[in-house]
Tab-separated table of C-alpha atoms in Angstrom:
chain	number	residue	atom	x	y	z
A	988	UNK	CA	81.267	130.783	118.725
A	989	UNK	CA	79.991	127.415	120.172
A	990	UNK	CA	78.683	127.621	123.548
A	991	UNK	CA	77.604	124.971	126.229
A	992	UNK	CA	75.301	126.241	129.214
A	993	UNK	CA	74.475	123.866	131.606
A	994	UNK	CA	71.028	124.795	133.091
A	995	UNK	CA	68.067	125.627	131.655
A	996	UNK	CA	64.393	125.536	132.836
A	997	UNK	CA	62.688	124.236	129.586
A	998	UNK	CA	61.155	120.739	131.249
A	999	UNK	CA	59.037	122.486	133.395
A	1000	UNK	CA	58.041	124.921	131.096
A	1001	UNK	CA	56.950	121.961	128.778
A	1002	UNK	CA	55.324	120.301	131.833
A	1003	UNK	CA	53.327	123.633	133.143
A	1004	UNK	CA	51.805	123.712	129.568
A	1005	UNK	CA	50.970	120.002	128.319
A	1006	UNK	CA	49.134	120.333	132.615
A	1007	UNK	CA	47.828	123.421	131.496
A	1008	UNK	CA	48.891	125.182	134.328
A	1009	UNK	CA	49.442	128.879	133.218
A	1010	UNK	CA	49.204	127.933	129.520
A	1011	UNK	CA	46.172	127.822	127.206
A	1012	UNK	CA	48.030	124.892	125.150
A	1013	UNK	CA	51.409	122.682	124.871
A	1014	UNK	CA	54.169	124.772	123.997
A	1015	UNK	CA	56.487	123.128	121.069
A	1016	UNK	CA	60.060	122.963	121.925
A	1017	UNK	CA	60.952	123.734	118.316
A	1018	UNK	CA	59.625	127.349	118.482
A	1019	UNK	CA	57.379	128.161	120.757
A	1020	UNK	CA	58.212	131.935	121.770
A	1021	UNK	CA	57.508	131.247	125.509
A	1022	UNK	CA	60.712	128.770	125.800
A	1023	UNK	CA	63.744	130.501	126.144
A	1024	UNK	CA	65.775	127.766	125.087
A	1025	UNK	CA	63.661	126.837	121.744
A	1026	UNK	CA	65.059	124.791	119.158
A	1027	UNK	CA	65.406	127.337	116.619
A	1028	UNK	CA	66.788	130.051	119.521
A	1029	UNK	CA	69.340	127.677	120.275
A	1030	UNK	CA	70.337	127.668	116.687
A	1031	UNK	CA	70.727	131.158	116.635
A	1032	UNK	CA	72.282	131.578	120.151
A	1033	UNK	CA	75.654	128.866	118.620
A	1034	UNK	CA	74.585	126.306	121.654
A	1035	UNK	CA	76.285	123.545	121.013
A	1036	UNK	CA	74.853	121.539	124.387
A	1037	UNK	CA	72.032	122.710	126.344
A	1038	UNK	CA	71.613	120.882	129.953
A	1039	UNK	CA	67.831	120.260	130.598
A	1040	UNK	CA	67.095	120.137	134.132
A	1041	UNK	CA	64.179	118.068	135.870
A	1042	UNK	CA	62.615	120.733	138.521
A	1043	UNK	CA	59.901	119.598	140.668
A	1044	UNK	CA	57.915	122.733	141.972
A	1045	UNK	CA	58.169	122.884	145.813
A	1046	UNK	CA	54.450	123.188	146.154
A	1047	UNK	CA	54.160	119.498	144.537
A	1048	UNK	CA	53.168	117.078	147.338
A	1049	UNK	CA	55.480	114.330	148.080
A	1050	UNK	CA	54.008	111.768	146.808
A	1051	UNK	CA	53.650	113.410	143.417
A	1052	UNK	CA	57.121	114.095	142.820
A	1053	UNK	CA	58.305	111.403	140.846
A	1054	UNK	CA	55.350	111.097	138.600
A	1055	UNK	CA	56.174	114.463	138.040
A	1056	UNK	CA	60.077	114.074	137.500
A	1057	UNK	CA	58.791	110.763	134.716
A	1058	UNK	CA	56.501	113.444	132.923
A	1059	UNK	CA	59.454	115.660	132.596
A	1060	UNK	CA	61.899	112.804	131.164
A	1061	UNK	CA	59.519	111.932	129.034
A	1062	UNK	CA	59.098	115.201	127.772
A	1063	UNK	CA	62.924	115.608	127.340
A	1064	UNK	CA	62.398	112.674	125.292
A	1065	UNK	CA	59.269	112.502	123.452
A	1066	UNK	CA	59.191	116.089	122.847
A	1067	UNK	CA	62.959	117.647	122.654
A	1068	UNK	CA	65.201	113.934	121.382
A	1069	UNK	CA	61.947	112.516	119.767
A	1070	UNK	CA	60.446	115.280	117.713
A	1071	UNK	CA	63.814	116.884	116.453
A	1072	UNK	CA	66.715	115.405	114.541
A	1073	UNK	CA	68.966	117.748	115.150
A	1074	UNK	CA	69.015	117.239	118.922
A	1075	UNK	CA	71.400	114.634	120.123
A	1076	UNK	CA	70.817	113.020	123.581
A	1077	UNK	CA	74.208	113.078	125.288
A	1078	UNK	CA	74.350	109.704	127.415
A	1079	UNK	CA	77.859	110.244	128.370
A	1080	UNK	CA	79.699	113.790	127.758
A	1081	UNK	CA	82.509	111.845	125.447
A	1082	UNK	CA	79.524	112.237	123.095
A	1083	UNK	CA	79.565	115.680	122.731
A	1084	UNK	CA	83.045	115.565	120.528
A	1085	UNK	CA	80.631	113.629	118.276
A	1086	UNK	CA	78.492	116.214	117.473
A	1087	UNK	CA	77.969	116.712	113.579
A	1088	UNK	CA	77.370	119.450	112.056
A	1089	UNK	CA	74.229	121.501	112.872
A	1090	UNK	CA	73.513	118.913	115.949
A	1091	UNK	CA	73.287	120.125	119.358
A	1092	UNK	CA	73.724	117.767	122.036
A	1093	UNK	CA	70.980	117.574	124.950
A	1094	UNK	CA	72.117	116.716	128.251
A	1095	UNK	CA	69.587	115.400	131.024
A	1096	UNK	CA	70.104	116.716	134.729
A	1097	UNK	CA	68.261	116.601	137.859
A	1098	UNK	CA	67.879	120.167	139.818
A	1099	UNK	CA	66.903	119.172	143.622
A	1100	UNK	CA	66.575	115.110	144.768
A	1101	UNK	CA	63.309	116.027	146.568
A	1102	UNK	CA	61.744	113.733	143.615
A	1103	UNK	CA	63.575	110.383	144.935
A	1104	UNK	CA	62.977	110.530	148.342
A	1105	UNK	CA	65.106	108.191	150.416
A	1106	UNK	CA	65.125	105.682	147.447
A	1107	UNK	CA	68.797	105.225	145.834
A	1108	UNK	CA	67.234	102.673	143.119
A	1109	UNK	CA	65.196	106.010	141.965
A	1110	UNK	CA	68.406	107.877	141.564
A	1111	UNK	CA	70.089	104.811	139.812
A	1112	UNK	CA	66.824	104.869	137.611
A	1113	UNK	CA	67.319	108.476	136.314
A	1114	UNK	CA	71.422	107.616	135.888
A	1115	UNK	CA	69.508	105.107	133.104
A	1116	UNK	CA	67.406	107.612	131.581
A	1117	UNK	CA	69.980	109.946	131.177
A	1118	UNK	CA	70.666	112.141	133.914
A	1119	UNK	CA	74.364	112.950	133.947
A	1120	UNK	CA	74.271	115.900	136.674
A	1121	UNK	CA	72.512	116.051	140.040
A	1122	UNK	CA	71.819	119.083	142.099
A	1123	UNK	CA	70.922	117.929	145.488
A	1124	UNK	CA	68.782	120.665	146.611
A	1125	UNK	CA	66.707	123.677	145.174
A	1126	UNK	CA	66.310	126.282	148.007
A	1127	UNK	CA	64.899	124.196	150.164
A	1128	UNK	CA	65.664	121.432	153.050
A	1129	UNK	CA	64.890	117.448	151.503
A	1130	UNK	CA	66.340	113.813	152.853
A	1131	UNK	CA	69.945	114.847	150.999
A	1132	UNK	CA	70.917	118.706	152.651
A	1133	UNK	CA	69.853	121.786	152.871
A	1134	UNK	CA	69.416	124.613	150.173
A	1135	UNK	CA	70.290	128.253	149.821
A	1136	UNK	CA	67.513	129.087	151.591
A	1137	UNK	CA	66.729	127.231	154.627
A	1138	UNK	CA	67.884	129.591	157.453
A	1139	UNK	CA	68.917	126.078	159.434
A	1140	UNK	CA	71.498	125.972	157.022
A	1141	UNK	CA	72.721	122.182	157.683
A	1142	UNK	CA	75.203	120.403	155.473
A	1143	UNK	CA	74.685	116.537	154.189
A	1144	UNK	CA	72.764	114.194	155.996
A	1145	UNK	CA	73.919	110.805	156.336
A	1146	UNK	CA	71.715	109.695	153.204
A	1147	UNK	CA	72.713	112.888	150.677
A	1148	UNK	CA	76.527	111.183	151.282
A	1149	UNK	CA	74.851	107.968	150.131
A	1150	UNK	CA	73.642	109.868	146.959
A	1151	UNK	CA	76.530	111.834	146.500
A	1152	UNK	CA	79.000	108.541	147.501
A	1153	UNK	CA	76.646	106.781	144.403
A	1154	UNK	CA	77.510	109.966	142.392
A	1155	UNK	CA	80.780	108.915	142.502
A	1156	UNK	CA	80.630	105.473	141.806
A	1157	UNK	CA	78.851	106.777	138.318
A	1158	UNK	CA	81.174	109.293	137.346
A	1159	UNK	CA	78.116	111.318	137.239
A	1160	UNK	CA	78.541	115.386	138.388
A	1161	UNK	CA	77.342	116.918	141.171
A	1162	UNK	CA	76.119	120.200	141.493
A	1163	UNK	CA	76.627	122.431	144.386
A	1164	UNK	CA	74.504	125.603	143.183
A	1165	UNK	CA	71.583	126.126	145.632
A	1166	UNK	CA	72.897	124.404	148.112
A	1167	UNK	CA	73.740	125.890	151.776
A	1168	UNK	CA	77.304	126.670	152.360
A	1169	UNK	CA	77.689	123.954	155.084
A	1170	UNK	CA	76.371	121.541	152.439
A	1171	UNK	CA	78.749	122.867	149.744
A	1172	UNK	CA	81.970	122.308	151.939
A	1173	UNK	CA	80.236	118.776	153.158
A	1174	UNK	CA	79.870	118.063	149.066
A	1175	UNK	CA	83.206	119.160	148.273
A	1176	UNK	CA	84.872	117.327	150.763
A	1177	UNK	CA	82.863	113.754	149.829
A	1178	UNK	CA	82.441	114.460	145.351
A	1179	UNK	CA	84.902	113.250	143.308
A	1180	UNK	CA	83.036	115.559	140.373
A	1181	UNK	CA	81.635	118.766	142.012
A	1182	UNK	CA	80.470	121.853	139.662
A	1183	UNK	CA	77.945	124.775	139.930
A	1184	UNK	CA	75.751	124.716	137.326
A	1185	UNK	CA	74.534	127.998	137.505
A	1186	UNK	CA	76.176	130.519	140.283
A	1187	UNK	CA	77.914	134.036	140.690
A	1188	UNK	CA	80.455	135.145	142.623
A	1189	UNK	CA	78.663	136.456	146.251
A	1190	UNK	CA	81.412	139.397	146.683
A	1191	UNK	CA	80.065	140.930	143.677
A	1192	UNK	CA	76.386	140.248	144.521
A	1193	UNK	CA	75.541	139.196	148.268
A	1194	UNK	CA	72.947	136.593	147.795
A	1195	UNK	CA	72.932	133.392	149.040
A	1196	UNK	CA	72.889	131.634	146.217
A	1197	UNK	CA	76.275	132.991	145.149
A	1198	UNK	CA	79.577	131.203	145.908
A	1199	UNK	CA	82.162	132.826	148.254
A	1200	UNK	CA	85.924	133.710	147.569
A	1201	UNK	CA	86.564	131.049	149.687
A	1202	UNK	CA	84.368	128.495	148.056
A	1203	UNK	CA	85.234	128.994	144.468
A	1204	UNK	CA	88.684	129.163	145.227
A	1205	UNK	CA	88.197	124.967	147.299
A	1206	UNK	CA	86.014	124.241	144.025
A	1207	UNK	CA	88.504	125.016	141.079
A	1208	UNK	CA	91.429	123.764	143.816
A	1209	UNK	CA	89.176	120.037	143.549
A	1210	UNK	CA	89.289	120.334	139.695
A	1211	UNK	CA	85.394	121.520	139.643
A	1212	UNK	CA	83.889	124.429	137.803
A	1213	UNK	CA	81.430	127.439	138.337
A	1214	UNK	CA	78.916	127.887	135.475
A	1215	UNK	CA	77.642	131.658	135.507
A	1216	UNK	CA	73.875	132.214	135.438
A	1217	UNK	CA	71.830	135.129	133.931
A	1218	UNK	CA	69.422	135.588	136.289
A	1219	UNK	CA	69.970	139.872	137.222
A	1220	UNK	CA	69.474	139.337	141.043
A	1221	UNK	CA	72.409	137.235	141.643
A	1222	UNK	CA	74.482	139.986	139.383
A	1223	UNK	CA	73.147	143.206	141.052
A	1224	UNK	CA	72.168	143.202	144.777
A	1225	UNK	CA	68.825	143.941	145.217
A	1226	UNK	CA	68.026	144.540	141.603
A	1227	UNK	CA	65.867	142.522	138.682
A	1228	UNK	CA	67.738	144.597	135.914
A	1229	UNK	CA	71.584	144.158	135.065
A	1230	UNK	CA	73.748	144.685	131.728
A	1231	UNK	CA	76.570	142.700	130.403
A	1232	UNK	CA	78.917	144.800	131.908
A	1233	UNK	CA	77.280	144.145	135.153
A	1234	UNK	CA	77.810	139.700	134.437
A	1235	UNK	CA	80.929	140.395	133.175
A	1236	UNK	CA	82.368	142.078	136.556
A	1237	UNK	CA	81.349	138.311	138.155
A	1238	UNK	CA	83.687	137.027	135.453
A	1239	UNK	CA	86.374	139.237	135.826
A	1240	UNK	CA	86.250	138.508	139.953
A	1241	UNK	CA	86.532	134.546	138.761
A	1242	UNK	CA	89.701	135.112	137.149
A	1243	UNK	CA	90.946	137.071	139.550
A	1244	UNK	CA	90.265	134.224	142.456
A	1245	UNK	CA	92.125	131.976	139.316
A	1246	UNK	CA	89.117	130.357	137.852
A	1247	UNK	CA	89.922	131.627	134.291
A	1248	UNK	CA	90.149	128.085	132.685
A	1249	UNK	CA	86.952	126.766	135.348
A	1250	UNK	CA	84.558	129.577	133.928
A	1251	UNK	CA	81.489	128.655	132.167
A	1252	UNK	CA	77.766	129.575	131.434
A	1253	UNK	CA	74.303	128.031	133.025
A	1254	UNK	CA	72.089	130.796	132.059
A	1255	UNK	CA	68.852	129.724	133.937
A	1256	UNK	CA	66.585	130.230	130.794
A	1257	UNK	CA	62.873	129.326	131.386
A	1258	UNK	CA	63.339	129.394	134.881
A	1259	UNK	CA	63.964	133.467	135.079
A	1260	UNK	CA	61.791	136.361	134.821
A	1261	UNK	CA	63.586	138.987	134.138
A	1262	UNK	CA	67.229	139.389	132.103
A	1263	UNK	CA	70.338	140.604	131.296
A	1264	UNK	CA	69.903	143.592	128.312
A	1265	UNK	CA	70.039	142.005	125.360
A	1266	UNK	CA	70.568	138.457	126.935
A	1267	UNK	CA	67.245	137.610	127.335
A	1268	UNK	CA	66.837	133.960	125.653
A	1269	UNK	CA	69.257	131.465	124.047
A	1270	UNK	CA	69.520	133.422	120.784
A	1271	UNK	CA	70.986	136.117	122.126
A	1272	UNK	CA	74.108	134.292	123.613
A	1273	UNK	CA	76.612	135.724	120.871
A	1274	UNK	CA	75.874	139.194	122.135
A	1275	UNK	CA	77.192	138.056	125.394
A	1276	UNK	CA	80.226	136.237	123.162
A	1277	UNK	CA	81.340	139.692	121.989
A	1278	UNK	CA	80.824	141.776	124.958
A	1279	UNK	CA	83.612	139.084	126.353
A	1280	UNK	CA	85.771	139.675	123.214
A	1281	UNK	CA	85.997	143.368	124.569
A	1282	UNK	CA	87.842	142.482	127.273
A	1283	UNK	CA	89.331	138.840	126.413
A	1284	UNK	CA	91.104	137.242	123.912
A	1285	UNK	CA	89.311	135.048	121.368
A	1286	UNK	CA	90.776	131.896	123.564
A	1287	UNK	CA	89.831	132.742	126.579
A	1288	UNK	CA	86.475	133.645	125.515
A	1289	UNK	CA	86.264	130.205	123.758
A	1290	UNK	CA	87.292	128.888	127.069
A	1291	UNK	CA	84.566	130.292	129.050
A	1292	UNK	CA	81.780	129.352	126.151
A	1293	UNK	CA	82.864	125.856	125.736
A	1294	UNK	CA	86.382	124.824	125.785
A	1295	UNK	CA	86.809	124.848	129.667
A	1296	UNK	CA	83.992	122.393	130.407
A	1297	UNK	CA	84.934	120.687	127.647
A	1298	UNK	CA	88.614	119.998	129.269
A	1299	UNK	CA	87.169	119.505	132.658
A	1300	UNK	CA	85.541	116.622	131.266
A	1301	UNK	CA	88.377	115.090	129.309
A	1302	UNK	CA	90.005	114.930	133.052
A	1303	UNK	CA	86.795	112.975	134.306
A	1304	UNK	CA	86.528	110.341	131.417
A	1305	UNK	CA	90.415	109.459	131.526
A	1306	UNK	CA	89.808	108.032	134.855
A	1307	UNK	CA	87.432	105.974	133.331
């Protein structure tokens, strides 16, 4: 079964290495063990898209962080585009139904605007290389909000409506995992395309970087959708180990709150350290497929793998 997961880690990864920073040598995107989301794993795994996110370390000063988010395009498309045929760069997500055969489409995002600053011709530069998602925060306060994990816990400043206003004017998504929840309800209430790339469900796991009932249930009611992520701490409070079963009681609490045909996966590959059993990179995503099929039907399982994005977006380009 085809899958699209729409957040991975693997830029940085690439980045750390070719810098040498905790790697001996580049890593190759094609099969280098160390990347979660290699080439040949996503092969295995039946991705069909894989959203590559640009994620500037916090401990990058300022006035580093756009060479920083350039090296990582660059890598996206010298190293993952450029090296490999079979990886498509998605510039707009009407692309994806063009997929051939044994292609898988690469999608560019940006996780956390710290990297633009208070420059909006920045932001309209990475719209040009490709980004079609933006996150506005990682954990962290910047110029746009604050994240999951500054206790001030603020919403949108005056400029992150600028960037999420511009957003809009682009048709491009934005993300509302990692944010704070008075930035989430400030984001839903100004995007026109508003989506968690990679979040849980916080009554099954209590972490902050979970979504409440309330806050899933305003997100599917705009038309958005929640992408699940791997990662065992948002899955089991207090924990760094979790099973399927344990992801799929997040899922089941989804389609309770009526998110059944919003559900989707953003595993947070290369930017975890430690897994789901048996879920630990991309090309073991099928084992995940038919621990769903336990439960669900074949179409609903479909849904949550690919299908519901995939009608999400049809919504978003008929406007256009």
């Amino acid at each position: 079964m085809y899958v699209i997961d729409t957040h991975c880690d693997a830029l940085l990864k690439l980045q750390m290495a070719k810098r040498r920073v905790e790697y001996d040598a580049p890593l190759h995107f094609r099969k280098s063990a160390e990347l979660g989301t290699n080439l040949e794993r996503l092969k295995t795994g039946g991705v069909r898209v894989q959203f590559f996110a640009i994620f500037i370390h916090p401990s990058i000063p300022t006035d580093e962080q756009w060479q920083h988010a350039l090296e990582q395009v660059d890598l996206f498309h010298s190293e993952i585009i450029g090296k490999n045929p079979e990886m498509k760069h998605i510039k707009s997500f009407t692309e994806i139904n063009h997929l051939k055969q044994g292609e898988i489409g690469a999608v560019l995002t940006l996780e956390g605007a710290e990297c633009i600053g208070n420059d909006l011709m920045k932001l309209k530069t990475l719209y040009r290389l490709g980004v079609l998602s933006v996150g506005l925060t990682w954990n962290d306060a910047n110029l746009c909000a604050d994240g999951a994990g500054e206790v001030r816990g603020a919403g949108l400043t005056a400029f992150g409506k600028e960037v999420v206003a511009l957003n809009n004017e682009n048709r491009i998504l934005t993300d509302v995992s990692h944010l704070s929840d008075a930035a989430f309800w400030d984001v839903l209430e100004h995007a026109h395309y508003p989506f968690a790339s990679h979040s849980n469900a916080r009554a099954i796991c209590n972490n902050q970087r979970n979504l409440p009932d309330d806050a899933i249930q305003a997100l599917i009611g705009k038309g958005g959708f929640i992408h699940t992520v791997f990662n065992p701490p948002f899955i089991r409070e207090n924990s760094t180990k979790a099973t399927i079963s344990d992801f799929i009681k997040h899922i089941d609490h989804l389609c309770a709150l009526g998110a059944e045909k919003h559900i989707g996966f953003g595993s947070d590959f290369d930017g975890i350290s430690t897994f789901i059993d048996n879920l630990s990179h991309a090309g073991e995503y099928q084992n995940l497929i038919n621990g769903l099929l336990k439960f669900y039907s074949e179409e609903t399982v479909k849904g949550f793998a690919y299908n519901n994005f995939m009608n999400q977006i049809k919504k978003i380009e008929a406007e256009g």
